[in-house]
mmCIF file of C-alpha atoms in Angstrom:
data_model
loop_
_atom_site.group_PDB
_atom_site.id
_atom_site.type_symbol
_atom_site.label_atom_id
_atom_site.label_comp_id
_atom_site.label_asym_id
_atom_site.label_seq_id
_atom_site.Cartn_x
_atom_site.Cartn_y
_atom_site.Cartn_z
ATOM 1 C CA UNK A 29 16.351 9.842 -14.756
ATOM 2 C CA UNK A 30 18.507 7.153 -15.764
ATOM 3 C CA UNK A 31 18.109 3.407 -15.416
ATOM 4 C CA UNK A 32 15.174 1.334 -14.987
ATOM 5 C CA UNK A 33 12.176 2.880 -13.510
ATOM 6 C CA UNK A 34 10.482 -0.756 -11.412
ATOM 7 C CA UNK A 35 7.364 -0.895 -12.532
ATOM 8 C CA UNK A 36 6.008 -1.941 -9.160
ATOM 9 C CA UNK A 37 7.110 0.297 -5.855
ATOM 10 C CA UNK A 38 5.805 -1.035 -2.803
ATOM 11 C CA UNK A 39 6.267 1.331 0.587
ATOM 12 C CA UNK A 40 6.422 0.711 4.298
ATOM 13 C CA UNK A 41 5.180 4.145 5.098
ATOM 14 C CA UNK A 42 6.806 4.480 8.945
ATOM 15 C CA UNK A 43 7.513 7.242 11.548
ATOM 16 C CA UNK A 44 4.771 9.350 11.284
ATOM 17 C CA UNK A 45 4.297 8.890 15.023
ATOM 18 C CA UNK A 46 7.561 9.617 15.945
ATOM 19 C CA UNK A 47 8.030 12.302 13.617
ATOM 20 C CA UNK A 48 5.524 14.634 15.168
ATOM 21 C CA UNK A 49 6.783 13.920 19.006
ATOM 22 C CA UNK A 50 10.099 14.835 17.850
ATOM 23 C CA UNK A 51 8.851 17.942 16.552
ATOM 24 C CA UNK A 52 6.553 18.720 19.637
ATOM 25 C CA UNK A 53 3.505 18.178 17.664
ATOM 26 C CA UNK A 54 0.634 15.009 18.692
ATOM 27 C CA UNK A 55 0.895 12.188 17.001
ATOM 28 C CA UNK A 56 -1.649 12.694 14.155
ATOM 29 C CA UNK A 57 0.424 15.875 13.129
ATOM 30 C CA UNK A 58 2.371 13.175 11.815
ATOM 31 C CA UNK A 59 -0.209 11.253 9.750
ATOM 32 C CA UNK A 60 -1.524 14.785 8.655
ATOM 33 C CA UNK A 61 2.057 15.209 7.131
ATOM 34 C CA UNK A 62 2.218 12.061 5.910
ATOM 35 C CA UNK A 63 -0.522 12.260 3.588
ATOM 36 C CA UNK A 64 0.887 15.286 2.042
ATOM 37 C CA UNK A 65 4.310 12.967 1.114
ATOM 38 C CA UNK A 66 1.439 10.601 -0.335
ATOM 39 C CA UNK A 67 0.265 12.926 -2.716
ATOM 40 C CA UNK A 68 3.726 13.722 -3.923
ATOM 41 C CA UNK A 69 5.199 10.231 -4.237
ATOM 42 C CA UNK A 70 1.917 9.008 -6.254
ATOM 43 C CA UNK A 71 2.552 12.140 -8.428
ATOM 44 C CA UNK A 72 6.183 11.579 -8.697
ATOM 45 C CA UNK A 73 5.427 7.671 -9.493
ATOM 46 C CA UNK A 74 2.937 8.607 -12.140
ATOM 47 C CA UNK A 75 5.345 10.627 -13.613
ATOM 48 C CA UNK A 76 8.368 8.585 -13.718
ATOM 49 C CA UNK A 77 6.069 5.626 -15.424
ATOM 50 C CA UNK A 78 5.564 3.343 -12.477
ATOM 51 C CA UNK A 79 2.823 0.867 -13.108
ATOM 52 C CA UNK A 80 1.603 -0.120 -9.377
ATOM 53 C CA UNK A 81 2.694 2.155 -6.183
ATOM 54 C CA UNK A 82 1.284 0.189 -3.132
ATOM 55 C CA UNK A 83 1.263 1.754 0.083
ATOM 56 C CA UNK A 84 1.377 0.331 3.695
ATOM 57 C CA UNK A 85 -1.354 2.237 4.807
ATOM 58 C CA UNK A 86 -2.753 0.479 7.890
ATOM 59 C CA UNK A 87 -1.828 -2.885 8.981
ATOM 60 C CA UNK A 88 -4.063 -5.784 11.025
ATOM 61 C CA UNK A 89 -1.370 -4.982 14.246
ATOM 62 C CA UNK A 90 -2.355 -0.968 13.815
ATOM 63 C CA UNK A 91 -6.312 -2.039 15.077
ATOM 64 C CA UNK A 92 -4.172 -2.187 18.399
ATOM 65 C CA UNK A 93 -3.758 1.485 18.483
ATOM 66 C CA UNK A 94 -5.820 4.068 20.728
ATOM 67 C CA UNK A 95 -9.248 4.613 18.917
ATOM 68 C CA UNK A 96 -8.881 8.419 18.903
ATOM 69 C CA UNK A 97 -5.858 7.418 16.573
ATOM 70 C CA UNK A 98 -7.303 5.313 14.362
ATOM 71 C CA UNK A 99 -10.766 7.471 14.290
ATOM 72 C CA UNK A 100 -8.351 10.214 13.097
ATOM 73 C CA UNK A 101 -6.574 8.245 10.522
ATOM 74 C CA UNK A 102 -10.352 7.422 8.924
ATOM 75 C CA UNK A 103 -10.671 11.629 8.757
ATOM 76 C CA UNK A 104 -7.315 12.049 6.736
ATOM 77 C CA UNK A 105 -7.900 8.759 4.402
ATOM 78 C CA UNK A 106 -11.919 10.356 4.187
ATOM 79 C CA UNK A 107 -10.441 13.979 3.202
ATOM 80 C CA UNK A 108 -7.320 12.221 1.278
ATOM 81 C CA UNK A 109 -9.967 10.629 -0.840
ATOM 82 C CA UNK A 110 -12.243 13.412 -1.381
ATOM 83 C CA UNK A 111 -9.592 15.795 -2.396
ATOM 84 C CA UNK A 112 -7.835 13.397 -4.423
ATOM 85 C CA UNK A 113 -10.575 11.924 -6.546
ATOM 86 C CA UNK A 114 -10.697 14.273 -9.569
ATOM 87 C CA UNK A 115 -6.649 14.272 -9.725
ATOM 88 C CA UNK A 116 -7.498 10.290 -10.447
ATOM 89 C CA UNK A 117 -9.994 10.514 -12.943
ATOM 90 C CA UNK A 118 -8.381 13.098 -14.654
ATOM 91 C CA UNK A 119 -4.604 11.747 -14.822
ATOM 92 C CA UNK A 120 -5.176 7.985 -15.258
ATOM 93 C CA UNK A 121 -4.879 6.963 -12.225
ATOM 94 C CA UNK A 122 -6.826 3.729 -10.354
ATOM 95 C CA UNK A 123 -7.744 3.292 -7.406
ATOM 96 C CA UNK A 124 -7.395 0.080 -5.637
ATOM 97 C CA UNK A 125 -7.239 -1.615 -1.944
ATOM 98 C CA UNK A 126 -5.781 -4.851 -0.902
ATOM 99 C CA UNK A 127 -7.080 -6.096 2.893
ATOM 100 C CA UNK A 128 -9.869 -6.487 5.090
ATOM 101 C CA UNK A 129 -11.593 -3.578 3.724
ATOM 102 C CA UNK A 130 -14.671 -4.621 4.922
ATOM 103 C CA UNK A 131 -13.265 -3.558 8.196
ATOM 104 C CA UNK A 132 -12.987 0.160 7.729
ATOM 105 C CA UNK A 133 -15.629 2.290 9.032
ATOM 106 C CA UNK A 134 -18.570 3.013 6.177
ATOM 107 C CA UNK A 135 -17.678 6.866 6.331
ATOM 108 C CA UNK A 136 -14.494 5.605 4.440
ATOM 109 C CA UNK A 137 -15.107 2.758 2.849
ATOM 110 C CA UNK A 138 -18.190 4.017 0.711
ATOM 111 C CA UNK A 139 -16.256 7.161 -0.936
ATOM 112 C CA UNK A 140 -13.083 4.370 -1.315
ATOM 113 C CA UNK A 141 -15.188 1.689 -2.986
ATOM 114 C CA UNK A 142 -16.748 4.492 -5.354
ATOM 115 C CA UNK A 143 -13.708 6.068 -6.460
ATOM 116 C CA UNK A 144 -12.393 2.465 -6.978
ATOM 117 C CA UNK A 145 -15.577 1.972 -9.530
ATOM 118 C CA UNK A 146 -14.824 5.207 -11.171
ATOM 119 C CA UNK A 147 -11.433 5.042 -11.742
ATOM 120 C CA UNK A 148 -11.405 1.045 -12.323
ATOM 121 C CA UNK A 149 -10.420 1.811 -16.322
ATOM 122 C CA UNK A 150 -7.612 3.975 -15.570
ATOM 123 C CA UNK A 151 -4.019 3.125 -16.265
ATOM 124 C CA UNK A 152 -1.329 5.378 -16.106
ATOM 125 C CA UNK A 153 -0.816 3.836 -12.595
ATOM 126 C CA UNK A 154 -2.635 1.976 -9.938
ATOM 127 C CA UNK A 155 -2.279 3.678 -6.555
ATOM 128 C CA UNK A 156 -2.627 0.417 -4.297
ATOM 129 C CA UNK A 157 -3.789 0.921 -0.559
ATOM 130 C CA UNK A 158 -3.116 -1.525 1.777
ATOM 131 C CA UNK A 159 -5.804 -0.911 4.711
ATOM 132 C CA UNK A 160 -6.394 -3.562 7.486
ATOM 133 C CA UNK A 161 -3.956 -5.690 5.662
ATOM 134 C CA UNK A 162 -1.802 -8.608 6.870
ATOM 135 C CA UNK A 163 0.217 -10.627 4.382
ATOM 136 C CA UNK A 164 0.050 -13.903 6.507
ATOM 137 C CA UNK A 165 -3.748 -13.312 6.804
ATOM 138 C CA UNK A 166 -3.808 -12.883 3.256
ATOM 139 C CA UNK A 167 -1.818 -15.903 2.906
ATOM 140 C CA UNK A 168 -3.939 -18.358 4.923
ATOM 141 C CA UNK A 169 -6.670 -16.853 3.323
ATOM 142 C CA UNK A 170 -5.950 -18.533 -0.313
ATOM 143 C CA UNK A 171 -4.953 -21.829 1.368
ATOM 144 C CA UNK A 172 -8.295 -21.773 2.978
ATOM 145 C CA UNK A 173 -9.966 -20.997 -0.645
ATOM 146 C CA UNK A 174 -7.470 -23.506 -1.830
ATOM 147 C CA UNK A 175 -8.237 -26.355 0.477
ATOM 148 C CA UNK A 176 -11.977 -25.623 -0.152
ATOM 149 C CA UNK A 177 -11.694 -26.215 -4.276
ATOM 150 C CA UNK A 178 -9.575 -29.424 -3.722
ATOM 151 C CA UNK A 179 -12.076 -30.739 -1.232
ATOM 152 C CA UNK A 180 -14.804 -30.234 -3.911
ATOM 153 C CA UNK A 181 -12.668 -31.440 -6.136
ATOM 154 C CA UNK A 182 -12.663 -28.038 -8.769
ATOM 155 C CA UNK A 183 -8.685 -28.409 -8.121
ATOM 156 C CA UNK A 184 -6.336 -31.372 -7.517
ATOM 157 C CA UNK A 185 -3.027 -30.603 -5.146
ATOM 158 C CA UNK A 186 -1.577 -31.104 -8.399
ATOM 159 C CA UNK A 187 -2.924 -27.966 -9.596
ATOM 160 C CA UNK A 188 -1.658 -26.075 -7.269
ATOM 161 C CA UNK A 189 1.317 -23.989 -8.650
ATOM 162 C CA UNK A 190 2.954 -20.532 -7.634
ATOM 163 C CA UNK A 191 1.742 -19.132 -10.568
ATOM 164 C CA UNK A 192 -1.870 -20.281 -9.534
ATOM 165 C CA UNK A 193 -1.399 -19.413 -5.574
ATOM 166 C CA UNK A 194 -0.359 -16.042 -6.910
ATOM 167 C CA UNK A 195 -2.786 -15.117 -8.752
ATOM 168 C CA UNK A 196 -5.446 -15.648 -5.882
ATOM 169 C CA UNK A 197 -3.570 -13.490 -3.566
ATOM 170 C CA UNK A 198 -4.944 -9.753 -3.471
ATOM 171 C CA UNK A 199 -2.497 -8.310 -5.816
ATOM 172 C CA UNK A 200 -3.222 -10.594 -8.122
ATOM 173 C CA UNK A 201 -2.529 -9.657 -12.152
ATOM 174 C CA UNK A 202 -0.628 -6.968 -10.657
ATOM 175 C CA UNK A 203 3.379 -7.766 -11.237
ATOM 176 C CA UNK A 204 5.393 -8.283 -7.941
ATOM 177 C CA UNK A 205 7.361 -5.035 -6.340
ATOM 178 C CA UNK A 206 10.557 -4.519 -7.717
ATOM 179 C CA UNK A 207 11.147 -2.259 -5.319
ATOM 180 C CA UNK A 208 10.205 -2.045 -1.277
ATOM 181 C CA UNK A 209 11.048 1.146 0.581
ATOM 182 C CA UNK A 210 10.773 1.441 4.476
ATOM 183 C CA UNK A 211 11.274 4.515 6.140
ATOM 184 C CA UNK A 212 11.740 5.544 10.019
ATOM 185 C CA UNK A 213 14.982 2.692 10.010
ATOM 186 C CA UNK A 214 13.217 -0.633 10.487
ATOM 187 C CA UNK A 215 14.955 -3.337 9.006
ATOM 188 C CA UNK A 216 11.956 -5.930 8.521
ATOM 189 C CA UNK A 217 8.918 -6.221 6.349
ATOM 190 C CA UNK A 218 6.460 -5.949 9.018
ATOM 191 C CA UNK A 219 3.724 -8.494 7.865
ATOM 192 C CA UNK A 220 4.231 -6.857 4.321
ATOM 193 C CA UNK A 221 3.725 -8.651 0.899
ATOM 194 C CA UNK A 222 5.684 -11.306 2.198
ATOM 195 C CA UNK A 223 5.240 -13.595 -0.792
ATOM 196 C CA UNK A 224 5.166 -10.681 -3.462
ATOM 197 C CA UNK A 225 8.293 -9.410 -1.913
ATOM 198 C CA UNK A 226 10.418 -12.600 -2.433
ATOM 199 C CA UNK A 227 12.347 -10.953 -5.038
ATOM 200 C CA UNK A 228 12.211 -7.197 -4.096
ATOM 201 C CA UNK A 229 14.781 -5.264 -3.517
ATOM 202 C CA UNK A 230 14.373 -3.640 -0.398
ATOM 203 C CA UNK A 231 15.943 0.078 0.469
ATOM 204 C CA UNK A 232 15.707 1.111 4.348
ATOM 205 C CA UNK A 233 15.770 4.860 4.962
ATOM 206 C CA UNK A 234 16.698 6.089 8.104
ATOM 207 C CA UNK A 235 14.246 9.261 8.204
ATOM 208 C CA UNK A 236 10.843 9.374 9.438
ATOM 209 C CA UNK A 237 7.805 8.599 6.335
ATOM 210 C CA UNK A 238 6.771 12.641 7.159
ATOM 211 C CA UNK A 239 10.235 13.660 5.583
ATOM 212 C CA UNK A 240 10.405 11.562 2.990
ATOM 213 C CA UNK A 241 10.458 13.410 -0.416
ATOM 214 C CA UNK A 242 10.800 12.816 -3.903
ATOM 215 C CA UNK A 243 14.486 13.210 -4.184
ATOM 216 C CA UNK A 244 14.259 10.517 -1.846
ATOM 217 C CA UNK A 245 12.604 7.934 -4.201
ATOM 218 C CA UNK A 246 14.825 8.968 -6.896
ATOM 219 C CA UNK A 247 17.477 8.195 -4.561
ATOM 220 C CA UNK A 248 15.833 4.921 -3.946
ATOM 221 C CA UNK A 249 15.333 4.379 -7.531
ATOM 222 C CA UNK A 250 19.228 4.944 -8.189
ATOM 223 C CA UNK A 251 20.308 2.955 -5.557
ATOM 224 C CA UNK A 252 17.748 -0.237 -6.971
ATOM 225 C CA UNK A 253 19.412 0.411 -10.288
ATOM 226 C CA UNK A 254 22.778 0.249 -8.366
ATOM 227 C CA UNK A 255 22.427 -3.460 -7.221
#
């Protein structure tokens, strides 16, 4: 491929709901799909020599859901995790998750914080989760932190920079997307990196996450190398 590969590609993963009405299917048909297009893009990204993929993988708002839902999304992340974690270790790639983790039932989170130990040294590409996450949670968060070093006085407000403020946020030491794909048509970030994504470019496809393929990124790719 031609161009500049961005070395960070964040995704708004969306329509896997809607894809699996359309097709007369329940919803978590859809989310069943949509982890196979997750194992494909994270391949694809490792190959094209992208640095960070992070993926919108359950927000704060998606707690709101039915529980049978969101029990099944814990089964496909569980099984996503389990199949997935020799792929990792033996292909360089790390493991990592940005949000209220502690949140996630201990069925998933035990298998997700262990693969994150094991694959911790790996870097042909970090494969960034974003589970229970909400950028203006996140956000508050490090002025909370913030607040609580100036008032015992480890920081002045003087100290406070973007350079500092970013590198408390979850991604921090990880470069800002480049690159911010939504599928499913949704022209708006969602509660989404908002601070990271101050510079991204941001491509909105009008197909459900479930079709998305790689000719698609490299579509999304071209057209970031277009602007």
């Amino acid at each position: 491929m031609g161009g500049t590969v961005p070395e960070h590609i964040a995704i708004i993963m969306d329509g896997n709901g809607r894809w699996a009405t359309a097709q007369g299917f329940e919803r978590t048909a859809g989310h069943e799909q949509g982890a196979v297009r997750v194992r494909e893009v994270t391949r694809a990204c490792r190959r094209l020599g992208v640095k960070v993929l992070t993926l919108y993988s359950f927000s704060t708002e998606n707690w709101k859901r039915p529980t049978t839902e969101i029990s099944v999304l814990w089964d496909i992340l569980k099984r996503f995790l389990q199949i997935e974690r020799e792929e990792m270790l033996t292909n360089g790639i790390r493991l990592n998750a940005i949000g209220q983790v502690d949140r996630l039932p201990m069925m998933v989170r035990l298998p997700l914080k262990s693969i994150m130990r094991e694959t911790q040294h790996n870097d042909e590409l970090v494969l960034n989760l974003a589970l229970s996450y909400g950028s203006r949670s996140e956000i508050v968060s490090v002025v909370q932190q913030l607040c609580q070093e100036v008032a015992d006085r480890k920081l002045t407000p003087e100290d406070i920079t973007e350079s500092l403020f970013s590198s408390r946020l979850e991604t921090g030491g990880m470069p800002d997307p480049e690159l911010i794909i939504r599928t499913s048509g949704e022209m708006r970030l969602s509660n989404f990196l908002m601070w990271q994504a101050a510079y991204a470019e941001l491509v909105v496809l009008d197909i459900p996450w479930p079709d998305f393929t790689t000719d698609h990124l490299n579509d999304c790719i071209k057209e970031f190398n277009s602007r």
